[in-house]
Amino acid sequence: MNDCIFCKIVAGDLPAEKVYEDEKVLAFMDIRPTNEGHVLVIPKAHSTNVLDIEESDWIEVAKATRRIAKATKSATQACGLNLVMNVESCAGQVVMHPHAHIIPRYENDGLDIWHGKEYESETIMKELANKIRNKFA
Ligand code: AMP
Ligand code: ZN
């Protein structure tokens, strides 16, 4: 936790271009933006990601993200946004402190997002749905 760069930003030990702050949440500009105006929203309390964050912090991050998303879209005059959370290294999470990416989208900005693919069979989808449902049983 002491090595966590986002905790250091919360503590004021590392600089950040802050855009929003409340008791539980901090938002600041991403230093290596996917598009100009890219904002990160984090809980002030350390955890790894959405899988282990306290539910009350998750709710505060979600509420703040919606407000900051509106402000970011309006301020940047973006035509839309991508709201993204990378969860675990294999999914692209580099900083192990929860963070929501707010990425403004502009017409013809050249960014591509992942594409859907076909299931090899409907059975596979149904089996996976069953496995997920069983986690709630
Ligand atoms: P992720 O790959 O989802 O873990 O995203 C981490 C993000 O944090 C990247 O988009 C980085 O550009 C951004 N980032 C890393 N260090 C800093 C920093 N000191 N201040 C602002 N953004 C940062
Ligand atoms: Zn942290």
XYZ file of C-alpha atoms and ligand atoms in Angstrom:
161
model
C 0.000 0.000 0.000
C 2.888 2.389 0.765
C 4.132 1.912 -2.782
C 0.733 2.706 -4.288
C 1.087 5.803 -6.501
C -2.598 6.675 -6.239
C -2.419 6.530 -2.429
C 0.553 8.903 -2.695
C -1.569 11.282 -4.786
C -4.332 11.093 -2.154
C -1.773 11.828 0.575
C -0.343 14.760 -1.394
C 3.069 13.077 -1.728
C 2.786 13.001 -5.538
C 1.389 15.833 -7.660
C -1.785 15.515 -9.677
C -4.017 17.835 -11.654
C -7.116 17.398 -9.508
C -10.563 18.117 -10.904
C -12.852 16.871 -8.120
C -12.559 15.891 -4.486
C -14.927 14.919 -1.707
C -14.605 12.976 1.535
C -14.316 9.568 -0.167
C -13.331 10.261 -3.777
C -10.633 12.036 -5.769
C -10.496 12.669 -9.528
C -7.511 13.922 -11.512
C -6.211 14.138 -15.045
C -4.560 11.029 -16.480
C -0.923 11.943 -17.258
C -0.886 9.726 -20.344
C -4.331 10.315 -21.810
C -5.998 7.982 -24.256
C -7.670 11.147 -25.518
C -7.324 14.732 -24.317
C -9.429 15.338 -21.219
C -8.970 11.782 -19.857
C -9.880 11.745 -16.131
C -9.333 9.084 -13.466
C -11.748 8.694 -10.549
C -10.478 6.869 -7.453
C -11.634 6.053 -3.940
C -9.364 7.685 -1.360
C -9.183 4.399 0.557
C -6.812 1.812 -0.837
C -7.938 -1.507 -2.256
C -6.968 -3.319 -5.461
C -9.956 -2.988 -7.749
C -13.710 -3.386 -8.015
C -13.465 -6.951 -6.719
C -12.284 -5.989 -3.233
C -13.343 -2.348 -2.816
C -15.721 -1.627 0.093
C -19.241 -1.436 -1.329
C -19.796 1.999 0.234
C -16.673 3.324 -1.536
C -17.795 1.734 -4.797
C -21.111 3.548 -4.527
C -19.359 6.874 -3.904
C -17.006 6.310 -6.864
C -19.956 5.437 -9.095
C -21.895 8.530 -8.011
C -18.897 10.818 -8.485
C -17.982 9.230 -11.821
C -21.404 10.075 -13.206
C -21.094 13.700 -12.119
C -17.519 14.017 -13.382
C -18.453 12.305 -16.653
C -21.102 14.965 -17.278
C -18.660 17.759 -16.416
C -15.909 16.252 -18.579
C -18.161 15.760 -21.590
C -19.441 19.301 -21.313
C -16.021 20.876 -20.705
C -14.261 19.013 -23.507
C -17.218 19.250 -25.880
C -16.692 15.558 -26.547
C -19.363 13.810 -28.604
C -19.332 10.885 -26.124
C -17.310 9.066 -23.477
C -15.956 5.654 -22.694
C -16.156 4.718 -19.013
C -13.670 1.927 -18.392
C -12.261 -0.029 -15.457
C -9.457 -2.477 -16.070
C -9.640 -5.270 -13.508
C -6.456 -7.332 -12.913
C -3.238 -7.334 -14.909
C -4.437 -9.592 -17.723
C -7.192 -7.036 -18.396
C -4.729 -4.152 -18.536
C -4.792 -2.958 -14.923
C -1.368 -1.457 -14.198
C -2.091 0.624 -11.090
C -3.426 -1.660 -8.370
C -5.788 0.860 -6.763
C -9.362 1.073 -8.108
C -9.848 3.704 -10.791
C -12.510 4.518 -13.324
C -11.286 5.956 -16.609
C -13.422 8.710 -18.128
C -12.245 8.970 -21.728
C -13.737 11.707 -23.905
C -14.504 10.640 -27.453
C -14.258 12.954 -30.413
C -15.476 12.480 -33.968
C -12.882 10.562 -35.991
C -10.490 10.316 -33.026
C -9.064 7.097 -34.419
C -9.706 5.061 -31.275
C -11.120 1.617 -31.727
C -12.847 -0.484 -29.090
C -13.005 -4.241 -28.848
C -15.255 -6.100 -31.204
C -17.852 -8.733 -30.406
C -17.238 -12.301 -31.431
C -19.518 -15.249 -32.033
C -20.041 -18.065 -29.511
C -19.006 -21.362 -31.027
C -22.375 -22.666 -29.883
C -25.372 -21.427 -27.925
C -24.703 -24.243 -25.431
C -21.464 -22.594 -24.347
C -23.270 -19.324 -23.623
C -26.002 -21.123 -21.675
C -23.465 -23.131 -19.668
C -21.581 -20.001 -18.732
C -24.823 -18.227 -17.826
C -25.685 -21.159 -15.576
C -22.298 -21.032 -13.863
C -22.714 -17.312 -13.217
C -26.312 -17.741 -11.950
C -25.131 -20.508 -9.610
C -22.787 -18.046 -7.912
C -25.916 -16.305 -6.601
C -27.686 -19.512 -5.536
P -4.711 1.125 -15.746
O -3.935 0.584 -16.915
O -6.197 0.892 -15.895
O -4.169 0.632 -14.425
O -4.547 2.692 -15.814
C -3.594 3.403 -15.103
C -3.648 4.818 -15.608
O -3.007 5.654 -14.670
C -2.949 5.026 -16.956
O -3.871 5.558 -17.891
C -1.820 5.995 -16.623
O -1.584 6.921 -17.655
C -2.340 6.666 -15.377
N -1.330 7.181 -14.465
C -0.242 6.527 -13.995
N 0.440 7.298 -13.129
C -0.230 8.472 -13.041
C -0.025 9.684 -12.313
N 1.014 9.848 -11.487
N -0.929 10.678 -12.480
C -1.969 10.541 -13.307
N -2.230 9.405 -14.013
C -1.372 8.395 -13.896
Zn -3.635 2.795 -3.163
